[in-house]
């Protein structure tokens, strides 16, 4: 059985946009991965990534705390508004005298 010889026409070279990080990682075996992880630049990047992940967790926690405080302040403001409305409102008798139903009688 003869194996056909591939001519340059049959070989499809990938475009640069087709070569992603995932494609490169899929071609690496364990030995190469271990060697790459020992590189100082990779160690530094790994530490920076871990630090950024930690910052994101703290940021999310802080956003939640601020939202909770905002909701609580909103409740206090609403309570204060209604208390002010009640305190500054005219007495019941006066309001009753001003109503059209009272004036008809």
mmCIF file of C-alpha atoms in Angstrom:
data_model
loop_
_atom_site.group_PDB
_atom_site.id
_atom_site.type_symbol
_atom_site.label_atom_id
_atom_site.label_comp_id
_atom_site.label_asym_id
_atom_site.label_seq_id
_atom_site.Cartn_x
_atom_site.Cartn_y
_atom_site.Cartn_z
ATOM 1 C CA UNK A 1 0.000 0.000 0.000
ATOM 2 C CA UNK A 2 1.363 3.330 -0.993
ATOM 3 C CA UNK A 3 1.000 6.379 1.167
ATOM 4 C CA UNK A 4 0.271 9.451 -0.882
ATOM 5 C CA UNK A 5 2.888 12.118 -0.652
ATOM 6 C CA UNK A 6 1.421 15.346 0.557
ATOM 7 C CA UNK A 7 2.092 18.208 -1.715
ATOM 8 C CA UNK A 8 2.211 21.754 -0.370
ATOM 9 C CA UNK A 9 -1.235 22.277 -1.882
ATOM 10 C CA UNK A 10 -2.765 19.724 0.514
ATOM 11 C CA UNK A 11 -1.248 21.214 3.669
ATOM 12 C CA UNK A 12 -3.387 23.849 5.298
ATOM 13 C CA UNK A 13 -1.342 26.218 7.412
ATOM 14 C CA UNK A 14 -3.304 27.794 10.247
ATOM 15 C CA UNK A 15 -3.791 31.524 10.279
ATOM 16 C CA UNK A 16 -2.298 33.417 13.175
ATOM 17 C CA UNK A 17 -5.796 34.124 14.468
ATOM 18 C CA UNK A 18 -6.485 30.354 14.615
ATOM 19 C CA UNK A 19 -3.600 29.772 17.035
ATOM 20 C CA UNK A 20 -5.074 30.528 20.441
ATOM 21 C CA UNK A 21 -3.674 29.945 23.917
ATOM 22 C CA UNK A 22 -5.800 26.809 24.179
ATOM 23 C CA UNK A 23 -4.318 25.417 20.951
ATOM 24 C CA UNK A 24 -0.793 26.004 22.207
ATOM 25 C CA UNK A 25 -1.547 24.448 25.607
ATOM 26 C CA UNK A 26 -3.106 21.393 23.970
ATOM 27 C CA UNK A 27 0.177 20.677 22.174
ATOM 28 C CA UNK A 28 2.220 20.722 25.397
ATOM 29 C CA UNK A 29 2.809 17.548 27.382
ATOM 30 C CA UNK A 30 3.329 17.302 31.166
ATOM 31 C CA UNK A 31 7.104 17.550 30.921
ATOM 32 C CA UNK A 32 6.967 20.801 28.973
ATOM 33 C CA UNK A 33 4.259 22.183 31.292
ATOM 34 C CA UNK A 34 6.372 21.497 34.395
ATOM 35 C CA UNK A 35 9.342 23.147 32.747
ATOM 36 C CA UNK A 36 7.277 26.175 31.750
ATOM 37 C CA UNK A 37 5.840 26.558 35.265
ATOM 38 C CA UNK A 38 9.364 26.819 36.681
ATOM 39 C CA UNK A 39 10.129 29.878 34.562
ATOM 40 C CA UNK A 40 10.407 33.024 36.714
ATOM 41 C CA UNK A 41 8.109 34.991 34.413
ATOM 42 C CA UNK A 42 5.406 32.332 34.682
ATOM 43 C CA UNK A 43 5.748 32.201 38.477
ATOM 44 C CA UNK A 44 5.431 35.987 38.641
ATOM 45 C CA UNK A 45 2.352 35.976 36.407
ATOM 46 C CA UNK A 46 0.773 33.199 38.471
ATOM 47 C CA UNK A 47 1.301 35.193 41.663
ATOM 48 C CA UNK A 48 -0.152 38.317 40.029
ATOM 49 C CA UNK A 49 -3.189 36.368 38.822
ATOM 50 C CA UNK A 50 -3.770 34.910 42.294
ATOM 51 C CA UNK A 51 -3.484 38.385 43.839
ATOM 52 C CA UNK A 52 -5.950 39.808 41.305
ATOM 53 C CA UNK A 53 -8.422 37.009 42.071
ATOM 54 C CA UNK A 54 -8.124 37.820 45.782
ATOM 55 C CA UNK A 55 -8.704 41.526 45.068
ATOM 56 C CA UNK A 56 -11.807 40.683 43.020
ATOM 57 C CA UNK A 57 -13.240 38.634 45.892
ATOM 58 C CA UNK A 58 -12.640 41.526 48.306
ATOM 59 C CA UNK A 59 -14.136 43.954 45.792
ATOM 60 C CA UNK A 60 -17.295 41.851 45.430
ATOM 61 C CA UNK A 61 -17.601 41.679 49.218
ATOM 62 C CA UNK A 62 -17.232 45.460 49.491
ATOM 63 C CA UNK A 63 -19.838 46.066 46.757
ATOM 64 C CA UNK A 64 -22.297 43.866 48.660
ATOM 65 C CA UNK A 65 -21.634 45.784 51.892
ATOM 66 C CA UNK A 66 -22.180 49.127 50.151
ATOM 67 C CA UNK A 67 -25.442 47.925 48.580
ATOM 68 C CA UNK A 68 -26.669 46.790 52.003
ATOM 69 C CA UNK A 69 -25.785 50.178 53.528
ATOM 70 C CA UNK A 70 -27.524 51.966 50.653
ATOM 71 C CA UNK A 71 -30.701 49.957 51.226
ATOM 72 C CA UNK A 72 -30.600 50.684 54.961
ATOM 73 C CA UNK A 73 -30.067 54.417 54.404
ATOM 74 C CA UNK A 74 -32.961 54.378 51.929
ATOM 75 C CA UNK A 75 -35.218 52.891 54.594
ATOM 76 C CA UNK A 76 -34.121 55.503 57.148
ATOM 77 C CA UNK A 77 -34.749 58.307 54.647
ATOM 78 C CA UNK A 78 -38.203 56.996 53.823
ATOM 79 C CA UNK A 79 -39.045 56.671 57.523
ATOM 80 C CA UNK A 80 -37.775 60.199 58.182
ATOM 81 C CA UNK A 81 -39.812 61.562 55.251
ATOM 82 C CA UNK A 82 -43.043 59.990 56.493
ATOM 83 C CA UNK A 83 -42.396 61.149 60.060
ATOM 84 C CA UNK A 84 -41.855 64.707 58.790
ATOM 85 C CA UNK A 85 -45.069 64.493 56.772
ATOM 86 C CA UNK A 86 -47.000 63.420 59.863
ATOM 87 C CA UNK A 87 -45.447 66.096 62.080
ATOM 88 C CA UNK A 88 -45.985 68.953 59.647
ATOM 89 C CA UNK A 89 -49.488 67.922 58.579
ATOM 90 C CA UNK A 90 -52.422 69.990 59.688
ATOM 91 C CA UNK A 91 -54.575 68.517 62.469
ATOM 92 C CA UNK A 92 -57.289 66.080 61.506
ATOM 93 C CA UNK A 93 -60.092 68.510 62.352
ATOM 94 C CA UNK A 94 -58.643 71.187 60.095
ATOM 95 C CA UNK A 95 -58.226 68.772 57.207
ATOM 96 C CA UNK A 96 -61.783 67.568 57.710
ATOM 97 C CA UNK A 97 -63.085 71.116 57.593
ATOM 98 C CA UNK A 98 -61.235 71.666 54.322
ATOM 99 C CA UNK A 99 -62.742 68.622 52.626
ATOM 100 C CA UNK A 100 -65.581 69.069 50.140
ATOM 101 C CA UNK A 101 -67.689 66.434 51.885
ATOM 102 C CA UNK A 102 -67.599 68.441 55.129
ATOM 103 C CA UNK A 103 -68.469 71.683 53.354
ATOM 104 C CA UNK A 104 -71.584 70.162 51.722
ATOM 105 C CA UNK A 105 -73.290 69.522 55.068
#
